Protein backbone atom coordinates (compact mmCIF):
# COMPACT_ATOMS: atom_id res chain seq x y z
CA UNK A 1 0.00 0.00 0.00
CA UNK A 2 1.39 3.36 -1.06
CA UNK A 3 0.33 6.83 0.03
CA UNK A 4 1.66 10.35 0.43
CA UNK A 5 2.20 13.02 3.07
CA UNK A 6 -0.14 16.01 2.77
CA UNK A 7 0.90 19.69 3.03
CA UNK A 8 -0.30 19.58 6.65
CA UNK A 9 2.01 16.60 7.23
CA UNK A 10 -0.71 13.95 7.55
CA UNK A 11 0.32 10.53 6.26
CA UNK A 12 -2.48 9.58 3.85
CA UNK A 13 -3.23 6.17 2.34
CA UNK A 14 -6.08 4.81 0.21
CA UNK A 15 -7.90 1.83 1.70
CA UNK A 16 -10.36 -0.36 -0.21
CA UNK A 17 -13.37 -0.90 2.05
CA UNK A 18 -16.17 -3.32 1.18
CA UNK A 19 -19.65 -3.29 2.67
CA UNK A 20 -22.91 -5.04 1.88
CA UNK A 21 -24.06 -2.26 -0.48
CA UNK A 22 -20.87 -1.02 -2.08
CA UNK A 23 -17.10 -0.84 -2.01
CA UNK A 24 -14.98 2.29 -2.13
CA UNK A 25 -11.43 3.52 -1.95
CA UNK A 26 -11.32 5.60 1.20
CA UNK A 27 -8.60 8.16 1.87
CA UNK A 28 -7.47 7.75 5.48
CA UNK A 29 -4.90 9.26 7.80
CA UNK A 30 -2.39 6.90 9.40
CA UNK A 31 -2.73 7.39 13.16
CA UNK A 32 -0.32 5.37 15.27
CA UNK A 33 -2.13 6.56 18.40
CA UNK A 34 -5.28 4.77 17.32
CA UNK A 35 -5.48 1.19 18.53
CA UNK A 36 -8.13 -0.27 16.19
CA UNK A 37 -8.44 -0.73 12.42
CA UNK A 38 -10.43 2.07 10.79
CA UNK A 39 -12.78 4.92 11.60
CA UNK A 40 -15.45 6.15 9.20
CA UNK A 41 -18.10 8.88 9.31
CA UNK A 42 -21.71 7.77 9.34
CA UNK A 43 -22.47 8.95 5.79
CA UNK A 44 -19.81 6.55 4.51
CA UNK A 45 -20.89 3.73 6.81
CA UNK A 46 -24.44 4.06 5.52
CA UNK A 47 -23.41 4.31 1.86
CA UNK A 48 -21.26 1.18 2.12
CA UNK A 49 -23.96 -0.72 4.01
CA UNK A 50 -21.79 -1.73 6.96
CA UNK A 51 -23.53 -3.94 9.51
CA UNK A 52 -23.80 -2.66 13.10
CA UNK A 53 -22.15 -4.80 15.74
CA UNK A 54 -22.73 -2.86 18.94
CA UNK A 55 -21.47 -0.06 21.13
CA UNK A 56 -18.00 0.44 22.54
CA UNK A 57 -16.05 3.12 24.36
CA UNK A 58 -13.14 5.06 22.91
CA UNK A 59 -10.62 6.67 25.27
CA UNK A 60 -9.35 9.97 23.91
CA UNK A 61 -6.01 11.67 24.45
CA UNK A 62 -7.45 13.81 27.27
CA UNK A 63 -8.53 10.69 29.15
CA UNK A 64 -12.22 11.12 28.47
CA UNK A 65 -14.15 8.11 27.20
CA UNK A 66 -16.92 8.43 24.63
CA UNK A 67 -19.38 5.81 23.44
CA UNK A 68 -19.80 5.14 19.77
CA UNK A 69 -21.07 2.44 17.50
CA UNK A 70 -18.96 -0.17 15.72
CA UNK A 71 -19.66 -1.88 12.40
CA UNK A 72 -18.20 -4.77 10.42
CA UNK A 73 -16.46 -4.32 7.08
CA UNK A 74 -13.99 -6.01 4.79
CA UNK A 75 -10.81 -4.17 3.95
CA UNK A 76 -8.04 -4.95 1.51
CA UNK A 77 -4.49 -4.81 2.75
CA UNK A 78 -1.65 -5.73 0.41
CA UNK A 79 -3.91 -7.85 -1.73
CA UNK A 80 -5.63 -9.70 1.10
CA UNK A 81 -9.19 -9.18 2.30
CA UNK A 82 -9.76 -9.03 6.06
CA UNK A 83 -12.90 -8.75 8.18
CA UNK A 84 -12.47 -5.88 10.62
CA UNK A 85 -14.53 -3.68 12.92
CA UNK A 86 -14.98 -0.04 11.98
CA UNK A 87 -15.40 2.66 14.64
CA UNK A 88 -17.85 5.42 13.86
CA UNK A 89 -16.32 8.88 14.29
CA UNK A 90 -17.25 12.11 12.54
CA UNK A 91 -13.68 12.85 11.49
CA UNK A 92 -11.37 12.25 8.57
CA UNK A 93 -11.09 8.45 8.36
CA UNK A 94 -8.18 7.05 10.35
CA UNK A 95 -6.31 3.78 10.11
CA UNK A 96 -4.74 2.46 13.28
CA UNK A 97 -2.31 -0.02 14.71
CA UNK A 98 -4.55 -3.08 14.35
CA UNK A 99 -4.65 -2.36 10.61
CA UNK A 100 -0.86 -1.99 10.58
CA UNK A 101 -0.08 -5.11 12.62
CA UNK A 102 2.57 -7.27 10.96
CA UNK A 103 3.37 -4.51 8.49
CA UNK A 104 6.24 -2.13 8.06
CA UNK A 105 5.19 1.53 7.88
CA UNK A 106 7.61 3.97 6.29
CA UNK A 107 6.83 7.67 6.10
CA UNK A 108 8.90 10.44 4.48
CA UNK A 109 7.60 13.19 6.74
CA UNK A 110 7.60 16.10 4.31
CA UNK A 111 5.00 17.60 1.98
CA UNK A 112 4.57 15.09 -0.83
CA UNK A 113 6.67 12.47 0.93
CA UNK A 114 6.05 8.78 0.33
CA UNK A 115 4.08 6.54 2.70
CA UNK A 116 4.38 2.79 2.34
CA UNK A 117 2.72 -0.06 4.22
CA UNK A 118 4.23 -3.45 3.41
CA UNK A 119 3.53 -6.83 4.95
CA UNK A 120 6.39 -8.20 7.03
CA UNK B 1 -34.60 4.64 17.06
CA UNK B 2 -37.88 3.64 18.80
CA UNK B 3 -39.02 5.36 21.96
CA UNK B 4 -38.56 2.14 23.90
CA UNK B 5 -34.84 1.85 23.05
CA UNK B 6 -32.44 2.93 25.73
CA UNK B 7 -29.93 5.70 24.97
CA UNK B 8 -26.32 4.79 24.21
CA UNK B 9 -24.99 6.08 27.53
CA UNK B 10 -27.07 3.71 29.64
CA UNK B 11 -25.95 0.71 27.57
CA UNK B 12 -22.36 1.41 28.59
CA UNK B 13 -23.29 1.89 32.25
CA UNK B 14 -25.39 -1.27 32.30
CA UNK B 15 -22.69 -3.31 30.62
CA UNK B 16 -19.93 -2.17 32.96
CA UNK B 17 -22.07 -2.93 36.02
CA UNK B 18 -22.82 -6.45 34.74
CA UNK B 19 -19.18 -7.00 33.84
CA UNK B 20 -17.89 -5.90 37.24
CA UNK B 21 -20.46 -7.88 39.20
CA UNK B 22 -20.55 -11.14 37.28
CA UNK B 23 -17.87 -11.53 34.65
CA UNK B 24 -14.58 -9.79 35.39
CA UNK B 25 -13.33 -12.34 37.92
CA UNK B 26 -13.94 -15.15 35.44
CA UNK B 27 -12.01 -13.65 32.55
CA UNK B 28 -9.24 -11.35 33.72
CA UNK B 29 -6.62 -13.98 34.45
CA UNK B 30 -6.82 -15.84 31.16
CA UNK B 31 -8.21 -13.30 28.70
CA UNK B 32 -6.34 -10.08 29.49
CA UNK B 33 -6.45 -7.77 26.47
CA UNK B 34 -9.17 -9.70 24.67
CA UNK B 35 -12.49 -8.26 23.55
CA UNK B 36 -15.63 -9.16 25.46
CA UNK B 37 -19.00 -8.85 23.76
CA UNK B 38 -21.76 -8.44 26.34
CA UNK B 39 -25.49 -8.59 25.69
CA UNK B 40 -26.87 -5.98 28.09
CA UNK B 41 -30.36 -7.47 28.27
CA UNK B 42 -29.45 -11.06 29.16
CA UNK B 43 -25.93 -10.66 30.55
CA UNK B 44 -24.75 -13.30 28.10
CA UNK B 45 -21.23 -12.76 26.77
CA UNK B 46 -18.44 -14.03 24.59
CA UNK B 47 -14.71 -13.29 24.77
CA UNK B 48 -12.12 -13.50 21.98
CA UNK B 49 -8.95 -11.75 20.86
CA UNK B 50 -10.89 -10.93 17.69
CA UNK B 51 -13.77 -8.54 18.36
CA UNK B 52 -15.85 -9.71 15.40
CA UNK B 53 -15.51 -13.38 16.36
CA UNK B 54 -16.83 -12.61 19.86
CA UNK B 55 -19.61 -10.52 18.33
CA UNK B 56 -20.63 -13.19 15.83
CA UNK B 57 -20.76 -15.97 18.43
CA UNK B 58 -22.87 -13.87 20.75
CA UNK B 59 -25.18 -12.81 17.93
CA UNK B 60 -25.62 -16.47 16.88
CA UNK B 61 -27.07 -17.20 20.34
CA UNK B 62 -28.78 -13.85 20.79
CA UNK B 63 -30.02 -12.61 17.38
CA UNK B 64 -31.67 -9.55 18.95
CA UNK B 65 -28.61 -8.70 21.00
CA UNK B 66 -27.79 -5.19 22.12
CA UNK B 67 -24.05 -5.63 22.45
CA UNK B 68 -21.48 -3.60 24.32
CA UNK B 69 -17.80 -4.34 23.78
CA UNK B 70 -15.23 -4.17 26.55
CA UNK B 71 -11.56 -5.03 26.53
CA UNK B 72 -10.52 -7.23 29.43
CA UNK B 73 -8.17 -5.38 31.78
CA UNK B 74 -8.52 -2.10 29.89
CA UNK B 75 -10.59 1.03 30.50
CA UNK B 76 -12.14 0.86 27.04
CA UNK B 77 -12.14 -1.23 23.88
CA UNK B 78 -10.40 1.41 21.75
CA UNK B 79 -7.79 4.10 22.33
CA UNK B 80 -7.60 7.19 20.15
CA UNK B 81 -5.26 10.14 20.52
CA UNK B 82 -5.97 13.76 19.66
CA UNK B 83 -9.10 13.20 17.57
CA UNK B 84 -11.99 15.60 18.17
CA UNK B 85 -15.34 13.82 18.03
Short mmCIF file of N, CA, C and O in Angstrom, two decimals, chain A residues 31 33-36 39 52-61 66-68 70-73 83-85 87 89-91 94, chain B residues 8-12 16 35 50-52 55-56 59 65-71 75-85:
data_model
loop_
_atom_site.label_atom_id
_atom_site.label_comp_id
_atom_site.label_asym_id
_atom_site.label_seq_id
_atom_site.Cartn_x
_atom_site.Cartn_y
_atom_site.Cartn_z
N UNK A 31 -2.80 6.87 11.80
CA UNK A 31 -2.73 7.39 13.16
C UNK A 31 -2.19 6.30 14.08
O UNK A 31 -2.92 5.38 14.48
N UNK A 33 -1.55 6.49 17.06
CA UNK A 33 -2.13 6.56 18.40
C UNK A 33 -3.52 5.95 18.48
O UNK A 33 -4.17 6.00 19.53
N UNK A 34 -3.95 5.38 17.41
CA UNK A 34 -5.28 4.77 17.32
C UNK A 34 -5.11 3.25 17.35
O UNK A 34 -4.39 2.69 16.52
N UNK A 35 -5.78 2.60 18.30
CA UNK A 35 -5.48 1.19 18.53
C UNK A 35 -6.20 0.24 17.56
O UNK A 35 -5.74 -0.88 17.37
N UNK A 36 -7.31 0.67 16.97
CA UNK A 36 -8.13 -0.27 16.19
C UNK A 36 -7.77 -0.23 14.71
O UNK A 36 -6.64 0.08 14.35
N UNK A 39 -11.60 4.14 11.25
CA UNK A 39 -12.78 4.92 11.60
C UNK A 39 -13.42 5.42 10.31
O UNK A 39 -12.72 5.66 9.31
N UNK A 52 -24.11 -3.04 11.71
CA UNK A 52 -23.80 -2.66 13.10
C UNK A 52 -23.51 -3.88 13.95
O UNK A 52 -24.15 -4.93 13.82
N UNK A 53 -22.55 -3.74 14.84
CA UNK A 53 -22.15 -4.80 15.74
C UNK A 53 -22.51 -4.49 17.19
O UNK A 53 -22.81 -5.40 17.97
N UNK A 54 -22.43 -3.23 17.56
CA UNK A 54 -22.73 -2.86 18.94
C UNK A 54 -22.04 -1.56 19.30
O UNK A 54 -21.56 -0.83 18.44
N UNK A 55 -22.01 -1.31 20.58
CA UNK A 55 -21.47 -0.06 21.13
C UNK A 55 -20.14 -0.36 21.83
O UNK A 55 -19.97 -1.43 22.42
N UNK A 56 -19.21 0.56 21.75
CA UNK A 56 -18.00 0.44 22.54
C UNK A 56 -17.58 1.83 23.00
O UNK A 56 -18.15 2.83 22.58
N UNK A 57 -16.60 1.85 23.90
CA UNK A 57 -16.05 3.12 24.36
C UNK A 57 -14.70 3.35 23.70
O UNK A 57 -13.93 2.42 23.47
N UNK A 58 -14.42 4.62 23.42
CA UNK A 58 -13.14 5.06 22.91
C UNK A 58 -12.53 6.02 23.93
O UNK A 58 -13.18 7.00 24.32
N UNK A 59 -11.31 5.75 24.37
CA UNK A 59 -10.62 6.67 25.27
C UNK A 59 -9.81 7.64 24.42
O UNK A 59 -9.02 7.22 23.57
N UNK A 60 -10.02 8.92 24.66
CA UNK A 60 -9.35 9.97 23.91
C UNK A 60 -8.06 10.41 24.60
O UNK A 60 -7.79 10.00 25.73
N UNK A 61 -7.32 11.25 23.92
CA UNK A 61 -6.01 11.67 24.45
C UNK A 61 -6.13 12.42 25.78
O UNK A 61 -5.22 12.38 26.61
N UNK A 66 -15.64 8.20 25.30
CA UNK A 66 -16.92 8.43 24.63
C UNK A 66 -17.45 7.11 24.10
O UNK A 66 -16.68 6.19 23.80
N UNK A 67 -18.76 7.00 24.02
CA UNK A 67 -19.38 5.81 23.44
C UNK A 67 -19.67 6.06 21.98
O UNK A 67 -20.10 7.14 21.60
N UNK A 68 -19.43 5.05 21.18
CA UNK A 68 -19.80 5.14 19.77
C UNK A 68 -20.13 3.76 19.26
O UNK A 68 -19.92 2.76 19.95
N UNK A 70 -19.92 0.51 16.57
CA UNK A 70 -18.96 -0.17 15.72
C UNK A 70 -19.69 -1.04 14.70
O UNK A 70 -20.79 -1.54 14.96
N UNK A 71 -19.07 -1.20 13.54
CA UNK A 71 -19.66 -1.88 12.40
C UNK A 71 -18.65 -2.86 11.82
O UNK A 71 -17.45 -2.71 12.03
N UNK A 72 -19.13 -3.85 11.07
CA UNK A 72 -18.20 -4.77 10.42
C UNK A 72 -17.99 -4.35 8.97
O UNK A 72 -18.88 -3.78 8.33
N UNK A 73 -16.80 -4.64 8.46
CA UNK A 73 -16.46 -4.32 7.08
C UNK A 73 -15.35 -5.25 6.64
O UNK A 73 -14.69 -5.90 7.46
N UNK A 83 -11.71 -9.23 7.48
CA UNK A 83 -12.90 -8.75 8.18
C UNK A 83 -12.43 -7.97 9.40
O UNK A 83 -11.67 -8.48 10.22
N UNK A 84 -12.91 -6.73 9.51
CA UNK A 84 -12.47 -5.88 10.62
C UNK A 84 -13.67 -5.13 11.19
O UNK A 84 -14.75 -5.08 10.59
N UNK A 85 -13.48 -4.54 12.38
CA UNK A 85 -14.53 -3.68 12.92
C UNK A 85 -14.13 -2.23 12.65
O UNK A 85 -12.97 -1.86 12.74
N UNK A 87 -14.90 1.79 13.57
CA UNK A 87 -15.40 2.66 14.64
C UNK A 87 -16.00 3.91 14.01
O UNK A 87 -15.36 4.56 13.17
N UNK A 89 -16.67 7.55 13.79
CA UNK A 89 -16.32 8.88 14.29
C UNK A 89 -16.58 9.88 13.16
O UNK A 89 -16.42 9.54 11.98
N UNK A 90 -16.98 11.06 13.53
CA UNK A 90 -17.25 12.11 12.54
C UNK A 90 -15.97 12.91 12.30
O UNK A 90 -15.87 14.09 12.63
N UNK A 91 -14.99 12.23 11.77
CA UNK A 91 -13.68 12.85 11.49
C UNK A 91 -13.21 12.35 10.13
O UNK A 91 -13.82 11.48 9.53
N UNK A 94 -9.49 7.39 9.81
CA UNK A 94 -8.18 7.05 10.35
C UNK A 94 -7.94 5.56 10.18
O UNK A 94 -8.87 4.76 10.29
N UNK B 8 -27.64 5.42 24.26
CA UNK B 8 -26.32 4.79 24.21
C UNK B 8 -25.64 4.84 25.56
O UNK B 8 -25.04 3.87 26.00
N UNK B 9 -25.73 5.94 26.27
CA UNK B 9 -24.99 6.08 27.53
C UNK B 9 -25.40 5.02 28.51
O UNK B 9 -24.56 4.45 29.20
N UNK B 10 -26.67 4.68 28.63
CA UNK B 10 -27.07 3.71 29.64
C UNK B 10 -26.67 2.29 29.24
O UNK B 10 -26.52 1.45 30.12
N UNK B 11 -26.45 2.04 27.96
CA UNK B 11 -25.95 0.71 27.57
C UNK B 11 -24.55 0.52 28.14
O UNK B 11 -24.24 -0.54 28.69
N UNK B 12 -23.71 1.52 28.06
CA UNK B 12 -22.36 1.41 28.59
C UNK B 12 -22.38 1.22 30.10
O UNK B 12 -21.67 0.37 30.65
N UNK B 16 -21.05 -2.19 32.01
CA UNK B 16 -19.93 -2.17 32.96
C UNK B 16 -20.36 -2.71 34.33
O UNK B 16 -19.59 -3.38 35.00
N UNK B 35 -11.23 -9.00 23.64
CA UNK B 35 -12.49 -8.26 23.55
C UNK B 35 -13.62 -9.11 24.12
O UNK B 35 -13.71 -10.31 23.85
N UNK B 50 -10.31 -11.58 18.86
CA UNK B 50 -10.89 -10.93 17.69
C UNK B 50 -12.29 -10.43 18.03
O UNK B 50 -13.19 -11.23 18.34
N UNK B 51 -12.48 -9.12 17.96
CA UNK B 51 -13.77 -8.54 18.36
C UNK B 51 -14.93 -9.10 17.55
O UNK B 51 -15.99 -9.42 18.10
N UNK B 52 -14.74 -9.24 16.24
CA UNK B 52 -15.85 -9.71 15.40
C UNK B 52 -16.19 -11.17 15.69
O UNK B 52 -17.36 -11.55 15.60
N UNK B 55 -18.31 -11.08 18.72
CA UNK B 55 -19.61 -10.52 18.33
C UNK B 55 -20.46 -11.54 17.59
O UNK B 55 -21.66 -11.69 17.87
N UNK B 56 -19.86 -12.23 16.65
CA UNK B 56 -20.63 -13.19 15.83
C UNK B 56 -21.14 -14.36 16.66
O UNK B 56 -22.27 -14.82 16.47
N UNK B 59 -24.02 -13.09 18.77
CA UNK B 59 -25.18 -12.81 17.93
C UNK B 59 -25.85 -14.11 17.48
O UNK B 59 -27.06 -14.17 17.31
N UNK B 65 -29.51 -9.26 20.01
CA UNK B 65 -28.61 -8.70 21.00
C UNK B 65 -28.41 -7.20 20.88
O UNK B 65 -28.37 -6.65 19.78
N UNK B 66 -28.33 -6.55 22.04
CA UNK B 66 -27.79 -5.19 22.12
C UNK B 66 -26.44 -5.37 22.80
O UNK B 66 -26.36 -5.64 23.99
N UNK B 67 -25.39 -5.25 22.01
CA UNK B 67 -24.05 -5.63 22.45
C UNK B 67 -23.22 -4.42 22.83
O UNK B 67 -23.23 -3.40 22.14
N UNK B 68 -22.50 -4.57 23.93
CA UNK B 68 -21.48 -3.60 24.32
C UNK B 68 -20.16 -4.34 24.37
O UNK B 68 -20.08 -5.46 24.87
N UNK B 69 -19.13 -3.72 23.83
CA UNK B 69 -17.80 -4.34 23.78
C UNK B 69 -16.89 -3.73 24.82
O UNK B 69 -16.74 -2.51 24.90
N UNK B 70 -16.26 -4.59 25.62
CA UNK B 70 -15.23 -4.17 26.55
C UNK B 70 -13.92 -4.85 26.14
O UNK B 70 -13.93 -5.79 25.34
N UNK B 71 -12.84 -4.35 26.71
CA UNK B 71 -11.56 -5.03 26.53
C UNK B 71 -11.06 -5.42 27.92
O UNK B 71 -10.90 -4.56 28.79
N UNK B 75 -9.50 0.09 30.22
CA UNK B 75 -10.59 1.03 30.50
C UNK B 75 -11.65 0.98 29.41
O UNK B 75 -12.84 1.10 29.68
N UNK B 76 -11.20 0.82 28.17
CA UNK B 76 -12.14 0.86 27.04
C UNK B 76 -11.63 -0.04 25.93
O UNK B 76 -10.47 -0.45 25.93
N UNK B 77 -12.51 -0.32 24.98
CA UNK B 77 -12.14 -1.23 23.88
C UNK B 77 -11.14 -0.60 22.93
O UNK B 77 -10.33 -1.30 22.33
N UNK B 78 -11.22 0.73 22.77
CA UNK B 78 -10.40 1.41 21.75
C UNK B 78 -9.74 2.64 22.37
O UNK B 78 -10.32 3.32 23.21
N UNK B 79 -8.51 2.90 21.93
CA UNK B 79 -7.79 4.10 22.33
C UNK B 79 -7.57 4.97 21.10
O UNK B 79 -7.23 4.45 20.03
N UNK B 80 -7.77 6.27 21.27
CA UNK B 80 -7.60 7.19 20.15
C UNK B 80 -6.97 8.47 20.68
O UNK B 80 -7.41 9.04 21.66
N UNK B 81 -5.94 8.94 20.01
CA UNK B 81 -5.26 10.14 20.52
C UNK B 81 -5.60 11.35 19.66
O UNK B 81 -5.60 11.28 18.45
N UNK B 82 -5.91 12.47 20.32
CA UNK B 82 -5.97 13.76 19.66
C UNK B 82 -7.03 13.92 18.60
O UNK B 82 -6.93 14.77 17.75
N UNK B 83 -8.08 13.07 18.61
CA UNK B 83 -9.10 13.20 17.57
C UNK B 83 -10.34 13.83 18.19
O UNK B 83 -10.86 13.34 19.16
N UNK B 84 -10.80 14.94 17.65
CA UNK B 84 -11.99 15.60 18.17
C UNK B 84 -13.22 14.92 17.60
O UNK B 84 -13.34 14.75 16.40
N UNK B 85 -14.13 14.51 18.46
CA UNK B 85 -15.34 13.82 18.03
C UNK B 85 -16.50 14.83 18.05
O UNK B 85 -16.70 15.47 19.08
#
